[in-house]
Short mmCIF file of C-alpha atoms in Angstrom, two decimals:
data_model
loop_
_atom_site.label_atom_id
_atom_site.label_comp_id
_atom_site.label_asym_id
_atom_site.label_seq_id
_atom_site.Cartn_x
_atom_site.Cartn_y
_atom_site.Cartn_z
CA UNK J 1 -29.97 11.36 -49.80
CA UNK J 2 -28.53 14.05 -47.43
CA UNK J 3 -29.42 13.73 -43.75
CA UNK J 4 -30.88 17.23 -43.53
CA UNK J 5 -33.65 16.30 -45.99
CA UNK J 6 -35.04 13.85 -43.37
CA UNK J 7 -34.72 16.27 -40.43
CA UNK J 8 -37.70 18.51 -39.69
CA UNK J 9 -36.11 20.38 -36.75
CA UNK J 10 -34.87 23.91 -37.25
CA UNK J 11 -31.95 23.34 -34.86
CA UNK J 12 -30.66 19.79 -35.09
CA UNK J 13 -27.27 18.95 -33.57
CA UNK J 14 -26.52 16.25 -36.12
CA UNK J 15 -27.35 18.60 -38.96
CA UNK J 16 -25.04 21.20 -37.45
CA UNK J 17 -22.22 18.65 -37.35
CA UNK J 18 -22.54 18.08 -41.11
CA UNK J 19 -22.33 21.78 -42.03
CA UNK J 20 -19.62 22.00 -44.72
CA UNK J 21 -18.55 25.56 -43.83
CA UNK J 22 -16.17 25.08 -40.87
CA UNK J 23 -16.54 28.63 -39.54
CA UNK J 24 -20.33 28.48 -39.58
CA UNK J 25 -20.29 24.95 -38.16
CA UNK J 26 -18.10 25.92 -35.18
CA UNK J 27 -20.12 29.03 -34.40
CA UNK J 28 -23.44 27.19 -34.41
CA UNK J 29 -22.08 24.19 -32.44
CA UNK J 30 -20.62 26.50 -29.80
CA UNK J 31 -23.95 28.25 -29.38
CA UNK J 32 -25.83 24.94 -29.34
CA UNK J 33 -23.61 23.41 -26.61
CA UNK J 34 -24.48 26.29 -24.27
CA UNK J 35 -28.12 25.21 -24.29
CA UNK J 36 -27.60 21.44 -24.03
CA UNK J 37 -27.74 21.32 -20.17
CA UNK J 38 -31.21 22.90 -20.32
CA UNK J 39 -32.77 20.41 -22.72
CA UNK J 40 -35.73 18.54 -21.20
CA UNK J 41 -36.69 16.08 -23.90
CA UNK J 42 -35.50 12.86 -25.52
CA UNK J 43 -33.16 14.83 -27.76
CA UNK J 44 -30.68 15.25 -24.89
CA UNK J 45 -29.60 11.61 -24.65
CA UNK J 46 -29.23 11.44 -28.44
CA UNK J 47 -26.97 14.50 -28.46
CA UNK J 48 -24.82 13.38 -25.53
CA UNK J 49 -24.43 9.83 -26.83
CA UNK J 50 -23.46 11.31 -30.20
CA UNK J 51 -20.81 13.47 -28.54
CA UNK J 52 -19.61 10.41 -26.62
CA UNK J 53 -19.19 8.52 -29.89
CA UNK J 54 -17.15 11.38 -31.38
CA UNK J 55 -14.93 11.59 -28.27
CA UNK J 56 -14.37 7.82 -28.29
CA UNK J 57 -13.46 7.58 -31.97
CA UNK J 58 -11.62 10.91 -32.33
CA UNK J 59 -10.20 11.86 -28.90
CA UNK J 60 -7.49 14.05 -30.45
CA UNK J 61 -9.84 15.98 -32.75
CA UNK J 62 -9.46 19.69 -32.04
CA UNK J 63 -12.89 20.88 -33.14
CA UNK J 64 -15.12 20.35 -30.08
CA UNK J 65 -12.84 21.04 -27.04
CA UNK J 66 -12.48 24.79 -27.76
CA UNK J 67 -16.25 25.15 -28.36
CA UNK J 68 -17.33 24.61 -24.74
CA UNK J 69 -17.85 20.85 -24.57
CA UNK J 70 -16.12 20.60 -21.16
CA UNK J 71 -18.32 23.31 -19.64
CA UNK J 72 -21.35 21.58 -21.12
CA UNK J 73 -20.42 18.20 -19.61
CA UNK J 74 -19.62 19.74 -16.20
CA UNK J 75 -23.02 21.45 -16.16
CA UNK J 76 -24.78 18.20 -17.08
CA UNK J 77 -23.08 16.30 -14.23
CA UNK J 78 -23.95 19.06 -11.76
CA UNK J 79 -27.58 19.04 -12.85
CA UNK J 80 -27.78 15.24 -12.55
CA UNK J 81 -26.39 15.36 -9.01
CA UNK J 82 -28.56 18.21 -7.74
CA UNK J 83 -31.80 17.70 -9.69
CA UNK J 84 -33.03 14.16 -9.04
CA UNK J 85 -36.38 14.78 -10.72
CA UNK J 86 -34.63 15.72 -13.96
CA UNK J 87 -32.25 12.74 -13.60
CA UNK J 88 -35.09 10.22 -13.46
CA UNK J 89 -37.07 11.43 -16.49
CA UNK J 90 -36.59 10.34 -20.09
CA UNK J 91 -33.17 8.63 -20.28
CA UNK J 92 -31.25 11.24 -18.31
CA UNK J 93 -29.92 8.56 -15.92
CA UNK J 94 -27.31 7.77 -18.60
CA UNK J 95 -26.11 11.38 -18.87
CA UNK J 96 -23.55 11.51 -15.98
CA UNK J 97 -21.75 8.41 -17.28
CA UNK J 98 -21.51 9.74 -20.82
CA UNK J 99 -20.48 13.22 -19.67
CA UNK J 100 -17.63 11.98 -17.45
CA UNK J 101 -16.52 9.56 -20.17
CA UNK J 102 -16.37 12.39 -22.73
CA UNK J 103 -14.18 14.45 -20.37
CA UNK J 104 -11.86 11.48 -19.84
CA UNK J 105 -11.57 10.69 -23.54
CA UNK J 106 -10.64 14.21 -24.58
CA UNK J 107 -8.12 14.65 -21.75
CA UNK J 108 -6.46 11.27 -22.33
CA UNK J 109 -3.74 12.33 -24.77
CA UNK J 110 -3.51 16.12 -25.02
CA UNK J 111 -2.41 18.37 -22.19
CA UNK J 112 -4.01 21.43 -23.86
CA UNK J 113 -7.40 19.72 -23.72
CA UNK J 114 -6.77 18.85 -20.05
CA UNK J 115 -5.95 22.48 -19.25
CA UNK J 116 -9.12 23.60 -21.03
CA UNK J 117 -11.15 21.06 -19.06
CA UNK J 118 -9.79 22.27 -15.72
CA UNK J 119 -10.43 25.89 -16.69
CA UNK J 120 -14.01 24.88 -17.54
CA UNK J 121 -14.53 23.59 -13.98
CA UNK J 122 -14.74 19.83 -14.48
CA UNK J 123 -12.92 18.86 -11.25
CA UNK J 124 -15.72 19.61 -8.69
CA UNK J 125 -18.45 17.62 -10.52
CA UNK J 126 -16.05 14.73 -11.16
CA UNK J 127 -15.23 14.69 -7.45
CA UNK J 128 -18.94 14.49 -6.66
CA UNK J 129 -19.17 11.35 -8.76
CA UNK J 130 -16.01 9.98 -7.14
CA UNK J 131 -17.58 10.47 -3.71
CA UNK J 132 -20.29 8.03 -4.75
CA UNK J 133 -23.17 10.41 -5.42
CA UNK J 134 -24.39 7.99 -8.08
CA UNK J 135 -22.89 4.48 -8.41
CA UNK J 136 -19.73 2.52 -9.14
CA UNK J 137 -20.38 2.87 -12.87
CA UNK J 138 -20.03 6.65 -12.67
CA UNK J 139 -17.11 6.35 -10.22
CA UNK J 140 -15.23 4.35 -12.84
CA UNK J 141 -15.36 7.06 -15.51
CA UNK J 142 -14.85 9.85 -12.96
CA UNK J 143 -11.61 8.39 -11.61
CA UNK J 144 -10.47 7.70 -15.17
CA UNK J 145 -10.87 11.38 -16.05
CA UNK J 146 -9.27 12.59 -12.80
CA UNK J 147 -6.35 10.23 -13.41
CA UNK J 148 -5.73 11.87 -16.79
CA UNK J 149 -5.80 15.33 -15.22
CA UNK J 150 -3.41 14.25 -12.46
CA UNK J 151 -0.91 12.84 -14.96
CA UNK J 152 -0.11 16.25 -16.48
CA UNK J 153 2.15 18.72 -14.71
CA UNK J 154 0.00 21.69 -15.75
CA UNK J 155 -3.24 20.22 -14.40
CA UNK J 156 -1.92 18.41 -11.33
CA UNK J 157 -1.86 21.50 -9.10
CA UNK J 158 -5.61 22.30 -9.39
CA UNK J 159 -6.41 18.70 -8.45
CA UNK J 160 -3.84 18.70 -5.63
CA UNK J 161 -5.99 21.32 -3.87
CA UNK J 162 -8.20 18.35 -2.92
CA UNK J 163 -5.19 16.08 -2.29
CA UNK J 164 -6.12 14.46 1.03
CA UNK J 165 -9.68 13.75 -0.03
CA UNK J 166 -8.73 12.49 -3.50
CA UNK J 167 -6.05 10.15 -2.14
CA UNK J 168 -8.35 8.82 0.58
CA UNK J 169 -11.21 8.26 -1.87
CA UNK J 170 -8.90 6.50 -4.33
CA UNK J 171 -7.50 4.25 -1.59
CA UNK J 172 -10.98 3.33 -0.36
CA UNK J 173 -12.19 2.70 -3.89
CA UNK J 174 -9.20 0.50 -4.76
CA UNK J 175 -9.79 -1.56 -1.61
CA UNK J 176 -13.57 -1.89 -1.80
CA UNK J 177 -14.57 -1.69 -5.46
CA UNK J 178 -14.46 -5.43 -6.20
CA UNK J 179 -16.70 -6.23 -3.25
CA UNK J 180 -18.95 -3.32 -4.19
CA UNK J 181 -19.37 -4.42 -7.81
CA UNK J 182 -20.03 -7.99 -6.72
CA UNK J 183 -22.64 -7.09 -4.11
CA UNK J 184 -24.40 -4.53 -6.30
CA UNK J 185 -24.27 -6.31 -9.64
CA UNK J 186 -22.44 -9.62 -10.24
CA UNK J 187 -23.79 -11.21 -7.05
CA UNK J 188 -27.37 -10.26 -7.97
CA UNK J 189 -28.46 -13.47 -9.68
CA UNK J 190 -31.95 -12.29 -10.60
CA UNK J 191 -31.36 -10.12 -13.66
CA UNK J 192 -34.60 -8.23 -13.05
CA UNK J 193 -33.14 -6.83 -9.83
CA UNK J 194 -30.11 -5.37 -11.57
CA UNK J 195 -30.26 -1.69 -12.52
CA UNK J 196 -31.35 -1.59 -16.14
CA UNK J 197 -29.15 1.32 -17.11
CA UNK J 198 -26.11 -0.54 -15.71
CA UNK J 199 -26.94 -3.54 -17.90
CA UNK J 200 -27.42 -1.32 -20.96
CA UNK J 201 -24.14 0.55 -20.44
CA UNK J 202 -22.21 -2.67 -19.89
CA UNK J 203 -23.51 -4.56 -22.91
CA UNK J 204 -24.80 -1.75 -25.18
CA UNK J 205 -28.05 -3.72 -25.18
CA UNK J 206 -26.50 -6.87 -26.67
CA UNK J 207 -25.97 -10.05 -24.64
CA UNK J 208 -27.32 -11.79 -21.59
CA UNK J 209 -26.19 -12.42 -18.03
CA UNK J 210 -22.85 -13.95 -19.02
CA UNK J 211 -21.95 -10.91 -21.12
CA UNK J 212 -22.99 -8.58 -18.32
CA UNK J 213 -20.90 -10.45 -15.76
CA UNK J 214 -17.87 -10.56 -18.04
CA UNK J 215 -18.05 -6.82 -18.72
CA UNK J 216 -18.69 -6.09 -15.04
CA UNK J 217 -15.50 -7.99 -14.17
CA UNK J 218 -13.58 -5.98 -16.75
CA UNK J 219 -14.98 -2.68 -15.49
CA UNK J 220 -14.34 -3.56 -11.85
CA UNK J 221 -10.72 -4.33 -12.67
CA UNK J 222 -10.43 -1.03 -14.54
CA UNK J 223 -11.99 0.82 -11.62
CA UNK J 224 -9.39 -0.64 -9.26
CA UNK J 225 -6.47 -0.08 -11.61
CA UNK J 226 -7.50 3.50 -12.40
CA UNK J 227 -7.78 4.17 -8.67
CA UNK J 228 -4.22 2.91 -8.26
CA UNK J 229 -3.12 5.03 -11.24
CA UNK J 230 -4.50 8.14 -9.55
CA UNK J 231 -2.50 7.26 -6.43
CA UNK J 232 0.56 6.75 -8.64
CA UNK J 233 0.28 10.33 -9.84
CA UNK J 234 0.65 11.58 -6.26
CA UNK J 235 3.22 9.00 -5.16
CA UNK J 236 5.56 9.68 -8.08
CA UNK J 237 5.78 13.28 -6.85
CA UNK J 238 6.32 11.98 -3.29
CA UNK J 239 2.99 13.46 -2.23
CA UNK J 240 0.80 11.81 0.44
CA UNK J 241 3.29 8.94 0.84
CA UNK J 242 2.56 8.59 4.56
CA UNK J 243 -1.18 8.53 3.86
CA UNK J 244 -0.84 5.87 1.17
CA UNK J 245 1.55 3.77 3.29
CA UNK J 246 -1.00 2.64 5.86
CA UNK J 247 -0.10 -0.92 6.77
CA UNK J 248 -3.56 -2.35 6.10
CA UNK J 249 -3.74 -0.69 2.68
CA UNK J 250 -0.24 -1.89 1.76
CA UNK J 251 -1.29 -5.47 2.53
CA UNK J 252 -4.32 -5.13 0.28
CA UNK J 253 -2.24 -3.36 -2.38
CA UNK J 254 0.23 -6.25 -2.57
CA UNK J 255 -2.65 -8.55 -3.60
CA UNK J 256 -4.18 -6.28 -6.24
CA UNK J 257 -3.66 -7.31 -9.85
CA UNK J 258 -5.40 -6.54 -13.09
CA UNK J 259 -6.64 -10.08 -13.51
CA UNK J 260 -6.76 -11.88 -16.84
CA UNK J 261 -9.23 -9.30 -18.17
CA UNK J 262 -6.82 -6.41 -17.50
CA UNK J 263 -3.40 -8.06 -17.67
CA UNK J 264 -1.77 -4.96 -19.19
CA UNK J 265 -1.90 -3.09 -15.87
CA UNK J 266 0.76 -3.61 -13.16
CA UNK J 267 -1.93 -2.72 -10.60
CA UNK J 268 -0.74 -2.93 -6.99
CA UNK J 269 2.91 -3.81 -7.58
CA UNK J 270 3.26 -0.77 -9.86
CA UNK J 271 2.36 1.55 -6.99
CA UNK J 272 4.52 -0.41 -4.54
CA UNK J 273 7.53 0.07 -6.83
CA UNK J 274 6.92 3.81 -6.94
CA UNK J 275 6.65 3.86 -3.13
CA UNK J 276 9.98 1.99 -2.95
CA UNK J 277 11.70 4.94 -4.65
CA UNK J 278 11.01 7.10 -1.57
CA UNK J 279 12.60 6.74 1.86
CA UNK J 280 9.29 6.82 3.70
CA UNK J 281 7.81 4.29 1.31
CA UNK J 282 10.67 1.82 1.75
CA UNK J 283 10.53 2.11 5.53
CA UNK J 284 6.81 1.36 5.64
CA UNK J 285 6.93 -1.47 3.12
CA UNK J 286 9.86 -3.15 4.88
CA UNK J 287 7.84 -3.19 8.12
CA UNK J 288 5.21 -5.44 6.56
CA UNK J 289 6.35 -9.03 6.34
CA UNK J 290 3.15 -9.83 4.45
CA UNK J 291 3.98 -7.35 1.68
CA UNK J 292 7.60 -8.50 1.41
CA UNK J 293 6.51 -12.14 1.19
CA UNK J 294 4.04 -11.28 -1.59
CA UNK J 295 6.83 -9.48 -3.46
CA UNK J 296 8.98 -12.60 -3.11
CA UNK J 297 6.15 -14.77 -4.45
CA UNK J 298 5.68 -12.44 -7.42
CA UNK J 299 9.43 -12.47 -8.10
CA UNK J 300 9.40 -16.27 -8.32
CA UNK J 301 6.31 -16.45 -10.55
CA UNK J 302 5.67 -16.34 -14.30
CA UNK J 303 3.67 -13.12 -13.95
CA UNK J 304 4.38 -10.46 -16.59
CA UNK J 305 5.13 -8.05 -13.75
CA UNK J 306 7.67 -10.35 -12.12
CA UNK J 307 10.44 -7.84 -12.84
CA UNK J 308 8.61 -5.18 -10.83
CA UNK J 309 8.58 -7.45 -7.79
CA UNK J 310 12.32 -7.97 -8.22
CA UNK J 311 12.85 -4.21 -8.57
CA UNK J 312 10.98 -3.61 -5.31
CA UNK J 313 13.11 -6.16 -3.44
CA UNK J 314 16.33 -4.71 -4.86
CA UNK J 315 15.33 -1.19 -3.83
CA UNK J 316 14.63 -2.43 -0.30
CA UNK J 317 17.92 -4.35 -0.15
CA UNK J 318 20.03 -1.43 -1.40
CA UNK J 319 18.78 0.81 1.42
CA UNK J 320 20.80 0.08 4.60
CA UNK J 321 17.82 1.11 6.73
CA UNK J 322 15.43 -1.38 5.14
CA UNK J 323 17.65 -4.15 3.81
CA UNK J 324 17.66 -6.24 7.03
CA UNK J 325 20.86 -7.69 5.60
CA UNK J 326 21.80 -9.19 8.94
CA UNK J 327 18.68 -11.36 8.84
CA UNK J 328 19.44 -12.38 5.27
CA UNK J 329 22.98 -13.42 6.25
CA UNK J 330 21.59 -15.40 9.17
CA UNK J 331 19.27 -17.30 6.85
CA UNK J 332 22.25 -17.94 4.58
CA UNK J 333 24.08 -19.52 7.53
CA UNK J 334 26.70 -16.76 7.58
CA UNK J 335 26.77 -15.78 11.29
CA UNK J 336 29.90 -13.60 11.07
CA UNK J 337 28.35 -11.30 8.47
CA UNK J 338 25.08 -11.28 10.41
CA UNK J 339 26.92 -10.23 13.59
CA UNK J 340 28.74 -7.47 11.70
CA UNK J 341 25.56 -6.04 10.15
CA UNK J 342 23.55 -6.32 13.36
CA UNK J 343 26.31 -4.59 15.35
CA UNK J 344 26.37 -1.75 12.82
CA UNK J 345 22.61 -1.33 13.16
CA UNK J 346 22.88 -1.31 16.96
CA UNK J 347 25.57 1.38 16.83
CA UNK J 348 23.33 3.54 14.64
CA UNK J 349 20.23 3.05 16.79
CA UNK J 350 19.18 5.76 19.20
CA UNK J 351 19.97 5.21 22.00
CA UNK J 352 22.74 2.77 21.09
CA UNK J 353 21.98 -0.94 21.47
CA UNK J 354 18.22 -0.34 21.51
CA UNK J 355 17.10 -1.91 18.21
CA UNK J 356 15.21 -5.03 19.24
CA UNK J 357 15.30 -6.90 15.92
CA UNK J 358 19.07 -6.46 15.60
CA UNK J 359 19.60 -7.70 19.16
CA UNK J 360 17.58 -10.83 18.47
CA UNK J 361 19.35 -11.44 15.15
CA UNK J 362 22.79 -11.08 16.73
CA UNK J 363 21.78 -13.35 19.61
CA UNK J 364 20.84 -16.04 17.10
CA UNK J 365 24.07 -15.51 15.17
CA UNK J 366 26.15 -15.88 18.35
CA UNK J 367 24.20 -19.04 19.16
CA UNK J 368 25.01 -20.39 15.70
CA UNK J 369 28.71 -19.84 16.42
CA UNK J 370 28.44 -21.53 19.82
CA UNK J 371 29.08 -18.27 21.71
CA UNK J 372 26.54 -18.89 24.46
CA UNK J 373 27.50 -16.05 26.77
CA UNK J 374 27.31 -13.36 24.07
CA UNK J 375 24.04 -14.83 22.81
CA UNK J 376 22.62 -14.77 26.34
CA UNK J 377 23.54 -11.12 26.93
CA UNK J 378 21.97 -9.97 23.65
CA UNK J 379 18.84 -12.00 24.30
CA UNK J 380 18.42 -10.55 27.81
CA UNK J 381 18.80 -7.04 26.42
CA UNK J 382 16.30 -7.88 23.67
CA UNK J 383 13.73 -8.88 26.31
CA UNK J 384 14.45 -5.69 28.23
CA UNK J 385 13.86 -3.56 25.12
CA UNK J 386 10.57 -5.41 24.51
CA UNK J 387 9.46 -4.72 28.09
CA UNK J 388 10.32 -1.02 27.87
CA UNK J 389 8.46 -0.64 24.59
CA UNK J 390 5.13 -1.77 26.10
CA UNK J 391 2.66 1.01 26.81
CA UNK J 392 0.85 -0.84 29.58
CA UNK J 393 1.95 -2.92 32.56
CA UNK J 394 0.87 -6.22 31.05
CA UNK J 395 4.06 -7.53 29.51
CA UNK J 396 4.14 -10.80 27.61
CA UNK J 397 7.67 -11.98 26.91
CA UNK J 398 8.32 -13.60 23.52
CA UNK J 399 8.37 -17.35 24.10
CA UNK J 400 11.27 -17.83 21.70
CA UNK J 401 13.40 -15.35 23.65
CA UNK J 402 12.63 -17.06 26.97
CA UNK J 403 13.55 -20.39 25.42
CA UNK J 404 16.84 -18.97 24.13
CA UNK J 405 17.68 -17.49 27.54
CA UNK J 406 16.95 -20.79 29.26
CA UNK J 407 19.11 -22.66 26.78
CA UNK J 408 22.03 -20.26 27.06
CA UNK J 409 21.85 -20.10 30.86
CA UNK J 410 22.24 -23.87 30.86
CA UNK J 411 25.25 -23.54 28.58
CA UNK J 412 26.85 -20.75 30.63
CA UNK J 413 26.08 -22.18 34.08
CA UNK J 414 28.99 -21.41 36.37
CA UNK J 415 29.43 -25.08 37.25
CA UNK J 416 28.92 -26.33 33.71
CA UNK J 417 32.56 -27.31 33.12
CA UNK J 418 32.83 -28.92 36.55
CA UNK J 419 29.60 -30.81 35.97
CA UNK J 420 30.73 -32.14 32.60
CA UNK J 421 34.08 -33.15 34.07
CA UNK J 422 32.40 -34.97 36.94
CA UNK J 423 29.91 -36.69 34.67
CA UNK J 424 32.67 -37.89 32.37
CA UNK J 425 34.22 -39.80 35.29
CA UNK J 426 30.98 -41.54 36.30
CA UNK J 427 29.61 -44.80 34.87
CA UNK J 428 26.94 -44.40 32.21
CA UNK J 429 24.07 -45.53 34.48
CA UNK J 430 25.05 -43.16 37.23
CA UNK J 431 24.88 -40.13 34.95
CA UNK J 432 21.11 -40.11 34.43
CA UNK J 433 19.82 -39.42 37.97
CA UNK J 434 22.55 -36.89 38.63
CA UNK J 435 21.79 -35.11 35.39
CA UNK J 436 18.08 -34.93 36.20
CA UNK J 437 18.88 -33.70 39.65
CA UNK J 438 21.24 -31.06 38.32
CA UNK J 439 18.74 -29.97 35.64
CA UNK J 440 16.05 -29.53 38.26
CA UNK J 441 18.39 -27.51 40.44
CA UNK J 442 19.54 -25.38 37.52
CA UNK J 443 15.93 -24.78 36.51
CA UNK J 444 15.22 -23.00 39.81
CA UNK J 445 18.52 -21.16 39.72
CA UNK J 446 18.07 -20.08 36.08
CA UNK J 447 14.55 -18.78 36.67
CA UNK J 448 15.75 -16.54 39.48
CA UNK J 449 18.83 -15.45 37.55
CA UNK J 450 16.79 -14.63 34.45
CA UNK J 451 14.44 -12.39 36.43
CA UNK J 452 17.42 -10.60 37.97
CA UNK J 453 19.18 -10.15 34.63
CA UNK J 454 16.10 -8.80 32.86
CA UNK J 455 15.46 -6.34 35.68
CA UNK J 456 19.03 -5.08 35.74
CA UNK J 457 19.77 -5.16 32.01
CA UNK J 458 19.23 -1.87 30.28
CA UNK J 459 20.31 -0.17 27.11
CA UNK J 460 22.58 2.65 28.26
CA UNK J 461 23.99 5.08 25.76
CA UNK J 462 27.59 4.36 24.70
CA UNK J 463 27.83 1.11 26.70
CA UNK J 464 28.44 -2.36 25.37
CA UNK J 465 25.51 -4.73 25.22
CA UNK J 466 27.33 -7.07 27.65
CA UNK J 467 27.10 -5.90 31.26
CA UNK J 468 28.67 -7.83 34.13
CA UNK J 469 26.71 -9.04 37.14
CA UNK J 470 27.13 -6.33 39.88
CA UNK J 471 28.97 -7.17 43.09
CA UNK J 472 27.37 -6.76 46.50
CA UNK J 473 27.14 -3.24 47.80
CA UNK J 474 25.34 -0.09 46.79
CA UNK J 475 26.24 1.52 43.47
CA UNK J 476 28.80 -1.21 42.80
CA UNK J 477 30.99 -0.15 45.77
CA UNK J 478 31.94 -3.81 46.38
CA UNK J 479 33.22 -4.08 42.80
CA UNK J 480 35.26 -0.90 43.15
CA UNK J 481 36.89 -2.13 46.36
CA UNK J 482 37.75 -5.44 44.72
CA UNK J 483 39.24 -3.69 41.67
CA UNK J 484 41.40 -1.44 43.92
CA UNK J 485 42.60 -4.50 45.85
CA UNK J 486 43.59 -6.25 42.65
CA UNK J 487 45.45 -3.18 41.48
CA UNK J 488 47.49 -3.04 44.72
CA UNK J 489 48.36 -6.74 44.45
CA UNK J 490 49.62 -6.24 40.92
CA UNK J 491 51.80 -3.30 41.96
CA UNK J 492 53.37 -5.42 44.68
#
């Protein structure tokens, strides 16, 4: 028996949907949708859930989008946000979720539908949901819809008007959503204390606590991954890279994954790879040892997104400014290549010889080759750069640098050769007290010498990193006199 024979209403949405005449059906549906936001009875939730079912099963159907469905959904979200009394009567609490979901479903595949949605004014109400005017459940569908709008070239610009806020909200949501869902839902053990409409939306009224928790985990993962997707849409256009590349967020991003419930999403590493395509992104990622180590772990795992971790590392290595190739060569026990790369980096630094990491790397490489004097000079200059980079007067020298300086000052002690020669002539038992005595003496000498060297050592533009100890006299006048004397002796 036809449905209309059971319906007693003169204007029933479901009867209108079954009208065989397409022209009459579209005209009546268009007129009906204009009045949907003003419905104040139980019919509203039935209509909206029916529209949601159509959008879910037929997202590419071209009948409803031109008839004003986007304007209708935007008006419903606005009313829910600004009219709390209306929101809490009947079953209107479900309306914002369904409305945002309908927008997201219709804009998922077709750019023309997305353009129509933007022209209908869906962005402001979706942003209100994204700001947290309701709950994480509505945030999930709002960011899904905004992500679809951001993925099209024709609808990106209207959303980019809110760029800073959208990017910041997406970053905060990606970082905090798991904790938020746990504290507000999964961690609430007493089912009676959970919001009923959350439970109904998650399970469609079927299933107990285990089903709710499983769906909540799935939705939380989707919320995080869709937040990252929205950031991807800006990053791929090299927009807001500096904002996204905050060190704390990058650390959190490197740990984000879709989980077993959402394994099809690359999650955090997907965004990191996009950031690695930009100069600013590579520079910021290379500064975080934590992020690089996580990329290395991913590259050595059986994760489906292992290749993305490898891509990120290759992009960092191919950039001379972020490759840190000298350090890699040092770890590979290739000191000559490490010295070459570190020297190149020091020449390119501004002012020359002022890049602390390269100085320390080259000092270690020289030490590996047994070149104590060169290692000592680089290490002293490294300490000097560290001191000059401090903003306050409280300077704490790196212990490893002090240890290297002490070691190399022992090796380059002026009397080292004479001491070794003398010790080689002494009986074995006689060497020990003399050695202890000499070490004690050198300890006092080295401490004073190290303070003097660090005070005098400076990175001066266009000068070598190895500076000689100045002779007595102001402005090196003693040295100049000595050099002139040596020149006269040679001429004679």
